[in-house]
Short mmCIF file of C-alpha atoms and ligand atoms in Angstrom, two decimals:
data_model
loop_
_atom_site.label_atom_id
_atom_site.label_comp_id
_atom_site.label_asym_id
_atom_site.label_seq_id
_atom_site.Cartn_x
_atom_site.Cartn_y
_atom_site.Cartn_z
CA MET W 1 148.84 194.30 44.92
CA LYS W 2 149.41 190.56 45.61
CA GLU W 3 146.64 188.25 44.41
CA ILE W 4 146.00 185.44 46.89
CA VAL W 5 143.50 182.86 45.65
CA ILE W 6 142.04 180.23 47.99
CA LEU W 7 140.21 177.24 46.50
CA GLY W 8 137.54 175.63 48.69
CA ALA W 9 135.72 176.99 51.73
CA GLY W 10 135.75 173.95 53.99
CA TYR W 11 137.60 173.97 57.31
CA ALA W 12 140.95 174.60 55.64
CA GLY W 13 140.00 177.21 53.05
CA LEU W 14 137.80 179.19 55.39
CA ARG W 15 140.48 179.34 58.05
CA ALA W 16 143.11 180.42 55.51
CA ALA W 17 140.82 183.21 54.27
CA ARG W 18 140.09 184.31 57.81
CA GLU W 19 143.82 184.49 58.67
CA LEU W 20 144.66 186.42 55.49
CA ARG W 21 141.72 188.82 55.23
CA GLY W 22 142.61 192.46 55.64
CA LEU W 23 146.29 191.84 54.80
CA PRO W 24 147.66 195.18 53.51
CA GLY W 25 148.74 195.08 49.84
CA ALA W 26 146.88 191.83 49.13
CA ARG W 27 143.56 190.90 47.52
CA ILE W 28 142.02 187.68 48.83
CA THR W 29 139.72 185.70 46.53
CA LEU W 30 137.90 182.65 47.91
CA VAL W 31 136.26 180.19 45.49
CA ASN W 32 133.73 177.58 46.55
CA ARG W 33 131.10 175.63 44.64
CA HIS W 34 128.36 176.49 47.16
CA ALA W 35 127.49 179.84 48.73
CA PHE W 36 127.51 178.15 52.13
CA HIS W 37 130.08 176.37 54.28
CA TYR W 38 129.01 173.06 55.82
CA GLU W 39 130.58 171.21 58.72
CA SER W 40 131.80 168.00 57.08
CA THR W 41 132.32 166.44 60.51
CA GLU W 42 128.54 166.55 61.03
CA LEU W 43 127.37 165.13 57.67
CA HIS W 44 126.40 161.83 59.31
CA THR W 45 123.78 163.67 61.39
CA VAL W 46 122.09 165.00 58.23
CA ALA W 47 122.26 161.52 56.63
CA ALA W 48 120.60 159.92 59.65
CA GLY W 49 118.09 162.75 60.00
CA THR W 50 119.01 163.87 63.49
CA ARG W 51 119.92 167.33 62.21
CA GLU W 52 118.82 169.58 59.38
CA PRO W 53 121.39 170.93 56.87
CA GLU W 54 120.81 174.56 58.02
CA VAL W 55 122.09 173.70 61.49
CA ILE W 56 125.48 172.56 60.19
CA SER W 57 126.01 175.27 57.58
CA PHE W 58 126.32 179.03 57.25
CA ASP W 59 126.66 181.72 54.59
CA ILE W 60 130.26 182.22 53.44
CA ARG W 61 129.97 185.82 52.22
CA GLN W 62 128.37 186.91 55.46
CA SER W 63 130.98 185.24 57.64
CA MET W 64 133.95 186.52 55.63
CA GLY W 65 132.91 190.16 55.30
CA PRO W 66 133.91 192.64 52.60
CA THR W 67 137.69 192.12 52.71
CA VAL W 68 137.40 188.71 51.02
CA GLU W 69 136.12 188.53 47.46
CA PHE W 70 133.93 185.44 47.29
CA LYS W 71 133.25 183.63 43.99
CA GLN W 72 130.68 180.86 43.88
CA ASP W 73 131.99 178.57 41.15
CA SER W 74 133.55 175.13 40.61
CA VAL W 75 137.28 174.84 40.05
CA THR W 76 138.06 172.62 37.06
CA ARG W 77 141.85 172.92 36.67
CA ILE W 78 144.97 174.62 37.99
CA ASP W 79 147.91 175.58 35.79
CA PRO W 80 150.87 176.26 38.11
CA GLU W 81 153.18 177.26 35.22
CA GLN W 82 150.83 180.02 34.04
CA LYS W 83 149.65 180.71 37.63
CA LYS W 84 146.03 180.37 36.57
CA VAL W 85 142.90 178.69 37.97
CA PHE W 86 140.14 177.62 35.58
CA LEU W 87 136.52 177.75 36.68
CA GLN W 88 133.40 176.03 35.36
CA ALA W 89 131.26 179.16 34.96
CA GLY W 90 133.78 182.00 35.17
CA PRO W 91 134.80 182.74 31.59
CA VAL W 92 138.19 184.22 32.55
CA PRO W 93 140.70 182.14 34.55
CA LEU W 94 141.83 183.59 37.87
CA SER W 95 145.47 184.72 38.10
CA TYR W 96 147.38 184.46 41.34
CA ASP W 97 150.63 185.30 43.05
CA TYR W 98 149.87 182.81 45.85
CA LEU W 99 147.50 179.87 45.68
CA VAL W 100 146.00 177.83 48.52
CA VAL W 101 144.38 174.58 47.40
CA ALA W 102 141.79 173.34 49.91
CA LEU W 103 139.22 171.51 47.78
CA GLY W 104 138.72 168.75 50.35
CA PHE W 105 137.74 165.12 49.99
CA GLU W 106 135.81 162.83 47.67
CA SER W 107 134.64 159.26 48.16
CA GLU W 108 137.29 156.58 47.56
CA ASP W 109 135.91 153.36 46.06
CA PHE W 110 139.31 151.63 45.58
CA GLY W 111 138.04 150.51 42.17
CA ILE W 112 135.65 147.99 43.75
CA ASP W 113 133.20 146.73 41.19
CA GLY W 114 129.76 148.34 41.51
CA ALA W 115 130.63 150.62 44.45
CA ARG W 116 130.14 153.84 42.49
CA GLU W 117 126.95 152.64 40.80
CA HIS W 118 125.13 150.88 43.63
CA ALA W 119 126.32 152.43 46.90
CA MET W 120 125.69 155.97 48.14
CA PRO W 121 128.62 158.19 49.21
CA LEU W 122 128.63 160.60 52.16
CA VAL W 123 130.69 163.58 51.06
CA ASP W 124 128.55 166.72 51.19
CA ILE W 125 125.09 168.02 52.10
CA ASP W 126 123.48 166.74 48.88
CA SER W 127 124.82 163.21 49.33
CA ALA W 128 123.85 163.20 53.03
CA LEU W 129 120.30 164.25 52.15
CA ALA W 130 120.18 161.64 49.37
CA VAL W 131 121.02 158.90 51.92
CA ARG W 132 118.36 160.12 54.31
CA GLN W 133 115.65 160.43 51.66
CA HIS W 134 116.47 157.05 50.13
CA PHE W 135 116.43 155.12 53.42
CA GLU W 136 113.33 156.84 54.79
CA ALA W 137 111.50 156.19 51.50
CA ARG W 138 112.41 152.47 51.75
CA LEU W 139 111.13 152.34 55.34
CA ALA W 140 107.93 154.18 54.43
CA GLY W 141 107.41 151.87 51.43
CA PHE W 142 107.72 148.65 53.46
CA LYS W 143 104.01 148.53 54.30
CA THR W 144 103.34 148.16 50.56
CA THR W 145 106.37 146.16 49.38
CA ARG W 146 106.77 143.84 52.41
CA ASP W 147 110.35 143.50 51.12
CA GLU W 148 112.57 142.91 54.17
CA ASN W 149 115.55 144.37 52.29
CA ASP W 150 113.79 147.72 52.61
CA LEU W 151 114.40 147.43 56.36
CA ARG W 152 118.13 146.76 55.99
CA LEU W 153 120.92 149.30 55.72
CA ILE W 154 124.53 148.35 54.99
CA VAL W 155 127.42 150.67 55.78
CA CYS W 156 130.51 149.66 53.77
CA GLY W 157 133.55 150.19 55.98
CA ALA W 158 133.65 150.53 59.76
CA GLY W 159 136.21 153.30 60.10
CA PHE W 160 135.68 156.53 62.00
CA THR W 161 133.03 158.01 59.67
CA SER W 162 131.13 154.71 59.43
CA ILE W 163 131.00 154.29 63.22
CA GLU W 164 129.73 157.86 63.68
CA LEU W 165 127.10 157.23 61.01
CA LEU W 166 126.00 153.94 62.60
CA GLY W 167 125.80 155.61 66.01
CA GLU W 168 123.52 158.27 64.61
CA PHE W 169 121.28 155.75 62.82
CA ALA W 170 121.14 153.56 65.95
CA TYR W 171 119.85 156.61 67.84
CA ARG W 172 117.29 157.51 65.16
CA MET W 173 115.90 154.02 64.46
CA PRO W 174 113.44 153.73 67.39
CA SER W 175 111.58 156.87 66.24
CA LEU W 176 111.57 155.70 62.59
CA ILE W 177 110.29 152.27 63.64
CA GLU W 178 107.48 153.92 65.56
CA LEU W 179 106.71 156.43 62.80
CA HIS W 180 106.36 153.76 60.09
CA ASP W 181 105.04 151.02 62.40
CA LEU W 182 107.84 148.65 61.36
CA PRO W 183 108.61 145.13 62.70
CA LYS W 184 111.50 145.97 65.05
CA ASP W 185 113.13 142.53 64.85
CA LYS W 186 113.44 142.76 61.07
CA VAL W 187 115.23 146.13 60.98
CA GLN W 188 118.99 145.68 60.51
CA LEU W 189 121.95 148.07 60.56
CA ILE W 190 124.99 146.22 59.21
CA ALA W 191 128.64 147.27 58.78
CA LEU W 192 131.22 145.40 56.70
CA GLU W 193 134.90 145.95 57.46
CA SER W 194 137.94 144.24 55.97
CA ALA W 195 140.23 144.88 58.96
CA PRO W 196 140.09 142.50 61.92
CA LYS W 197 139.99 145.39 64.44
CA LEU W 198 138.16 148.71 64.56
CA LEU W 199 139.26 152.29 65.31
CA PRO W 200 143.03 151.75 65.72
CA MET W 201 143.46 155.35 66.92
CA PHE W 202 141.68 154.51 70.21
CA ASP W 203 142.71 152.36 73.19
CA ALA W 204 141.20 148.88 73.20
CA HIS W 205 138.79 149.51 76.08
CA LEU W 206 137.30 152.55 74.29
CA VAL W 207 136.86 150.46 71.13
CA ASP W 208 135.15 147.77 73.22
CA TYR W 209 132.83 150.41 74.65
CA ALA W 210 131.89 151.69 71.17
CA VAL W 211 131.32 148.19 69.77
CA GLY W 212 129.24 147.19 72.83
CA TYR W 213 127.19 150.39 72.63
CA LEU W 214 126.35 149.82 68.98
CA ALA W 215 125.71 146.07 69.43
CA ALA W 216 123.26 146.84 72.25
CA ARG W 217 121.33 148.96 69.75
CA GLY W 218 121.18 146.21 67.16
CA VAL W 219 124.15 147.16 64.96
CA GLN W 220 125.93 144.14 63.46
CA ILE W 221 129.59 144.76 62.62
CA HIS W 222 131.28 142.12 60.46
CA THR W 223 135.07 142.52 60.70
CA SER W 224 137.60 140.62 58.49
CA THR W 225 134.99 140.88 55.73
CA THR W 226 136.43 142.17 52.49
CA ILE W 227 133.97 143.66 50.03
CA LYS W 228 134.47 142.24 46.55
CA LYS W 229 131.53 143.64 44.67
CA VAL W 230 128.41 145.77 45.10
CA VAL W 231 125.31 144.83 43.12
CA PRO W 232 121.82 146.36 43.14
CA GLY W 233 120.44 145.46 46.57
CA GLY W 234 123.50 143.62 47.86
CA VAL W 235 127.16 143.61 48.89
CA MET W 236 129.30 140.56 48.12
CA SER W 237 132.25 139.47 50.25
CA GLU W 238 134.47 136.47 49.52
CA ASP W 239 131.97 133.96 50.83
CA ARG W 240 128.54 135.56 51.14
CA THR W 241 126.15 138.24 49.96
CA PHE W 242 124.62 140.76 52.35
CA ASP W 243 121.25 142.02 51.12
CA ALA W 244 119.87 145.52 51.70
CA ASN W 245 118.10 148.16 49.67
CA THR W 246 120.17 150.95 51.24
CA ILE W 247 123.95 150.68 50.84
CA ILE W 248 126.24 153.49 52.00
CA TRP W 249 129.89 153.75 50.98
CA THR W 250 132.21 155.10 53.68
CA THR W 251 135.37 153.03 53.22
CA GLY W 252 137.62 156.07 52.91
CA VAL W 253 138.28 159.32 51.11
CA ARG W 254 140.72 160.78 48.62
CA GLY W 255 141.56 164.35 47.67
CA SER W 256 139.87 166.39 44.92
CA HIS W 257 139.82 165.12 41.31
CA VAL W 258 140.99 168.63 40.32
CA ILE W 259 144.46 167.57 41.54
CA ALA W 260 144.62 164.67 39.08
CA ASP W 261 143.01 166.75 36.30
CA SER W 262 145.73 169.41 36.79
CA GLY W 263 148.56 166.87 36.54
CA PHE W 264 149.96 167.28 40.07
CA VAL W 265 151.97 164.32 41.35
CA ALA W 266 149.80 162.84 44.07
CA LYS W 267 148.72 159.65 45.79
CA ARG W 268 144.93 159.26 46.01
CA ASN W 269 144.76 162.92 44.95
CA ARG W 270 146.79 164.04 47.97
CA VAL W 271 149.88 166.04 47.16
CA ASN W 272 153.12 165.42 49.04
CA VAL W 273 154.03 168.93 50.10
CA GLU W 274 157.26 170.29 51.54
CA PRO W 275 157.35 170.78 55.34
CA THR W 276 156.38 174.41 54.62
CA LEU W 277 153.12 173.02 53.08
CA ALA W 278 154.10 174.43 49.65
CA LEU W 279 155.18 172.62 46.50
CA LYS W 280 158.91 172.10 45.99
CA ASP W 281 158.93 173.60 42.48
CA HIS W 282 156.22 176.15 43.19
CA PRO W 283 156.75 177.69 46.62
CA GLU W 284 153.80 179.99 45.93
CA VAL W 285 151.34 177.04 45.80
CA PHE W 286 150.13 175.54 49.09
CA PHE W 287 148.07 172.37 49.52
CA ILE W 288 146.20 172.02 52.81
CA GLY W 289 143.48 169.91 54.43
CA ASP W 290 142.40 166.66 52.78
CA ASP W 291 144.26 167.56 49.56
CA SER W 292 147.70 167.40 51.16
CA ALA W 293 149.86 164.62 52.53
CA VAL W 294 152.02 165.96 55.36
CA LEU W 295 154.55 163.66 56.94
CA ASP W 296 154.31 162.97 60.65
CA PRO W 297 158.06 162.78 61.42
CA ALA W 298 157.45 160.55 64.45
CA GLY W 299 155.34 157.98 62.62
CA GLY W 300 157.11 158.29 59.24
CA ARG W 301 153.70 158.35 57.50
CA PRO W 302 151.38 161.21 56.55
CA TRP W 303 149.08 162.48 59.29
CA PRO W 304 145.54 161.12 58.93
CA THR W 305 143.33 163.78 57.35
CA THR W 306 141.05 165.45 59.88
CA ALA W 307 139.32 168.79 60.36
CA GLN W 308 141.71 169.53 63.20
CA LEU W 309 144.75 169.01 60.94
CA ALA W 310 143.12 171.02 58.13
CA ILE W 311 142.61 174.03 60.40
CA ALA W 312 146.18 173.87 61.76
CA GLU W 313 147.62 173.63 58.24
CA ALA W 314 145.53 176.57 57.06
CA THR W 315 146.78 178.76 59.91
CA HIS W 316 150.36 177.76 59.07
CA ALA W 317 150.05 178.27 55.30
CA ALA W 318 148.56 181.73 55.87
CA ALA W 319 151.44 182.64 58.19
CA ASN W 320 153.96 181.48 55.58
CA ILE W 321 152.28 183.54 52.84
CA LYS W 322 152.37 186.62 55.08
CA ALA W 323 156.04 185.98 55.89
CA HIS W 324 156.96 185.46 52.23
CA ILE W 325 155.27 188.69 51.18
CA ALA W 326 157.10 190.53 53.98
CA GLY W 327 160.44 189.02 52.84
CA LYS W 328 160.78 187.06 56.08
CA PRO W 329 161.77 183.38 56.36
CA ILE W 330 158.99 180.83 56.13
CA ALA W 331 158.65 178.02 58.67
CA ASP W 332 158.08 174.27 58.70
CA PHE W 333 154.69 172.97 59.83
CA LYS W 334 154.51 171.20 63.19
CA PHE W 335 151.35 169.50 64.40
CA VAL W 336 150.33 168.42 67.86
CA SER W 337 147.05 166.55 67.79
CA LYS W 338 144.49 167.47 70.47
CA GLY W 339 143.22 163.90 70.29
CA THR W 340 140.22 162.21 68.72
CA VAL W 341 136.53 162.20 69.57
CA CYS W 342 134.14 159.72 67.95
CA SER W 343 130.44 160.30 68.52
CA LEU W 344 127.97 157.43 68.98
CA GLY W 345 124.79 159.35 68.27
CA PRO W 346 123.99 162.74 69.79
CA SER W 347 124.39 161.68 73.41
CA SER W 348 127.36 159.32 73.60
CA GLY W 349 130.83 158.66 72.24
CA ILE W 350 134.45 157.87 73.00
CA ALA W 351 137.33 160.33 73.30
CA GLN W 352 141.06 160.08 73.67
CA LEU W 353 142.54 163.52 74.23
CA SER W 354 146.19 164.46 74.31
CA GLY W 355 147.64 166.88 76.78
CA ARG W 356 149.62 166.06 79.85
CA GLY W 357 149.29 162.34 79.33
CA SER W 358 146.36 160.81 77.55
CA MET W 359 142.82 161.44 78.82
CA LYS W 360 140.13 158.93 77.92
CA PHE W 361 136.38 159.39 78.09
CA GLU W 362 133.40 157.29 77.16
CA GLY W 363 129.63 157.56 77.31
CA HIS W 364 127.31 160.48 77.88
CA GLY W 365 128.86 163.91 77.49
CA VAL W 366 131.53 162.86 75.00
CA ALA W 367 129.39 164.02 72.08
CA PHE W 368 129.55 167.44 73.75
CA LEU W 369 133.37 167.21 73.69
CA LYS W 370 133.30 166.53 69.95
CA LYS W 371 131.13 169.57 69.40
CA LEU W 372 133.50 171.62 71.46
CA VAL W 373 136.67 170.41 69.70
CA GLU W 374 135.31 170.47 66.14
CA ASN W 375 133.12 173.53 66.40
CA GLY W 376 135.98 175.77 67.37
CA SER W 377 135.75 176.72 63.71
CA LEU W 378 132.00 177.25 63.78
CA LEU W 379 132.27 179.54 66.76
CA GLU W 380 135.01 181.63 65.19
CA GLU W 381 133.58 181.84 61.68
CA ALA W 382 129.84 182.01 62.23
CA GLY W 383 129.41 183.47 65.66
CA PHE W 384 127.99 182.43 68.98
CA ALA W 385 124.33 182.13 67.96
CA LYS W 386 125.17 179.54 65.33
CA MET W 387 127.32 177.66 67.83
CA LEU W 388 124.35 177.44 70.23
CA ASP W 389 122.13 176.20 67.37
CA ASN W 390 124.58 173.40 66.91
CA PHE W 391 124.19 172.26 70.47
CA SER W 392 120.45 171.77 70.15
C1 FAD Z 401 130.79 162.08 58.47
C2 FAD Z 401 132.18 162.61 58.74
C3 FAD Z 401 132.59 162.80 60.06
C4 FAD Z 401 133.86 163.30 60.31
N1 FAD Z 401 134.22 163.50 61.62
C5 FAD Z 401 135.42 164.07 61.89
C6 FAD Z 401 135.78 164.38 63.24
O1 FAD Z 401 135.04 164.07 64.17
N2 FAD Z 401 136.96 164.99 63.46
C7 FAD Z 401 137.79 165.37 62.44
O2 FAD Z 401 138.83 166.00 62.71
N3 FAD Z 401 137.51 165.08 61.16
C8 FAD Z 401 136.34 164.45 60.86
N4 FAD Z 401 136.02 164.17 59.56
C9 FAD Z 401 136.99 164.52 58.49
C10 FAD Z 401 136.89 166.00 58.16
O3 FAD Z 401 135.55 166.32 57.85
C11 FAD Z 401 137.81 166.37 56.99
O4 FAD Z 401 139.12 165.98 57.29
C12 FAD Z 401 137.74 167.87 56.75
O5 FAD Z 401 136.45 168.22 56.32
C13 FAD Z 401 138.78 168.35 55.72
O6 FAD Z 401 138.63 169.73 55.57
P1 FAD Z 401 138.94 170.44 54.17
O7 FAD Z 401 138.74 171.89 54.37
O8 FAD Z 401 140.23 169.94 53.63
O9 FAD Z 401 137.84 169.86 53.16
P2 FAD Z 401 136.26 169.96 53.11
O10 FAD Z 401 135.67 170.08 54.44
O11 FAD Z 401 135.87 168.80 52.24
O12 FAD Z 401 135.99 171.31 52.29
C14 FAD Z 401 136.25 171.42 50.91
C15 FAD Z 401 135.40 172.54 50.32
O13 FAD Z 401 135.73 172.69 48.94
C16 FAD Z 401 134.54 172.72 48.14
N5 FAD Z 401 134.87 172.17 46.83
C17 FAD Z 401 135.20 170.88 46.54
N6 FAD Z 401 135.50 170.77 45.25
C18 FAD Z 401 135.33 171.99 44.69
C19 FAD Z 401 135.53 172.50 43.38
N7 FAD Z 401 135.94 171.73 42.36
N8 FAD Z 401 135.31 173.81 43.17
C20 FAD Z 401 134.92 174.61 44.19
N9 FAD Z 401 134.73 174.18 45.45
C21 FAD Z 401 134.94 172.88 45.70
C22 FAD Z 401 133.56 171.85 48.93
O14 FAD Z 401 132.23 172.14 48.57
C23 FAD Z 401 133.89 172.26 50.37
O15 FAD Z 401 133.22 173.44 50.73
C24 FAD Z 401 134.76 163.63 59.25
C25 FAD Z 401 134.34 163.45 57.93
C26 FAD Z 401 133.07 162.93 57.66
C27 FAD Z 401 132.63 162.74 56.23
#
């Protein structure tokens, strides 16, 4: 019996388990710190309060069925020499013949002073709910405090995640202003970005559309503004301080700390894997999703980490494990991106899809495209009813 252990039940881990379940002569064990899977691509909706956590999550055991042994636990360390995985609660380490590491992303603060202490990350359901509760409490408290910083929210970074988050907040603000009877002209949504231009993965006219859409809803985006320090109630750039009592940190992500704690050679906790997605010295260990750095041969740089890439890598790693067990040759990973969709709240967005040529969309209906592209996984793992929930 071959022991196949999969770490993490995000997009990558769940897809790998789904591809491998029922494999004759193999036992599949899936480890995740929560009993539920959440759609990371929708965390901004929970943070802004446009969706509840239940709508973007589902039970892992139920979706996997009896052919996958599910363990709810936190992975602390991997020992590739001993072929063992150490868990926080499990007293006995797990042994494996094949290992798939898919522990996902963590917030990257680039060592900026005060970022970890005074800004809130957006990395999972708990952190998304913490953002929502914190901001809504500040808004509710304004009638007592009269502190205008309670009405200000700063998003650090204006990359893909930040723009989606701002779009969602821009949509939600009118109802929050009405609910708490707030002075509309004093409410501010601010983004600080060191780069001079936004969203380099999109054509310029789509970027202009997104920026115009957000500006029309009161979002101020400060480009070429490098964050130097975060202090309680403020973010300092080279030449000024931006004040706000809610500060969210979405400047980027890195892979799991378990990678560093296990001594794997990695950059920002992303392991450079072979084209097969396995380690050079340990062909039985695969890194996929946000924990791996896979070279895009055309660009000469690793592919940007996305849910779409994570799912494709998982499918490939599973196929290679099956081939290896069967004594067949394993293959190199090839990725063709379907394109990128960036939502601007629940009812708008921009999209640049690949296919025969490049198709570009903007405005109403694009958010639907995102749901369709991203929730391929939701449909397959959780079933049609859950998919319909997600469209509400
Ligand atoms: C707000 C937001 C919007 C995004 N939008 C898009 C988008 O539109 N399109 C797109 O393609 N990508 C998007 N992304 C990026 C995308 O979410 C990630 O690339 C994707 O989630 C990576 O999948 P993964 O399976 O590698 O990791 P994850 O989804 O992070 O899953 C990792 C899993 O491992 C578990 N885990 C972590 N550590 C441990 C541990 N020590 N022990 C046990 N379990 C552990 C986690 O709880 C989680 O279940 C977005 C990200 C964010 C934050």
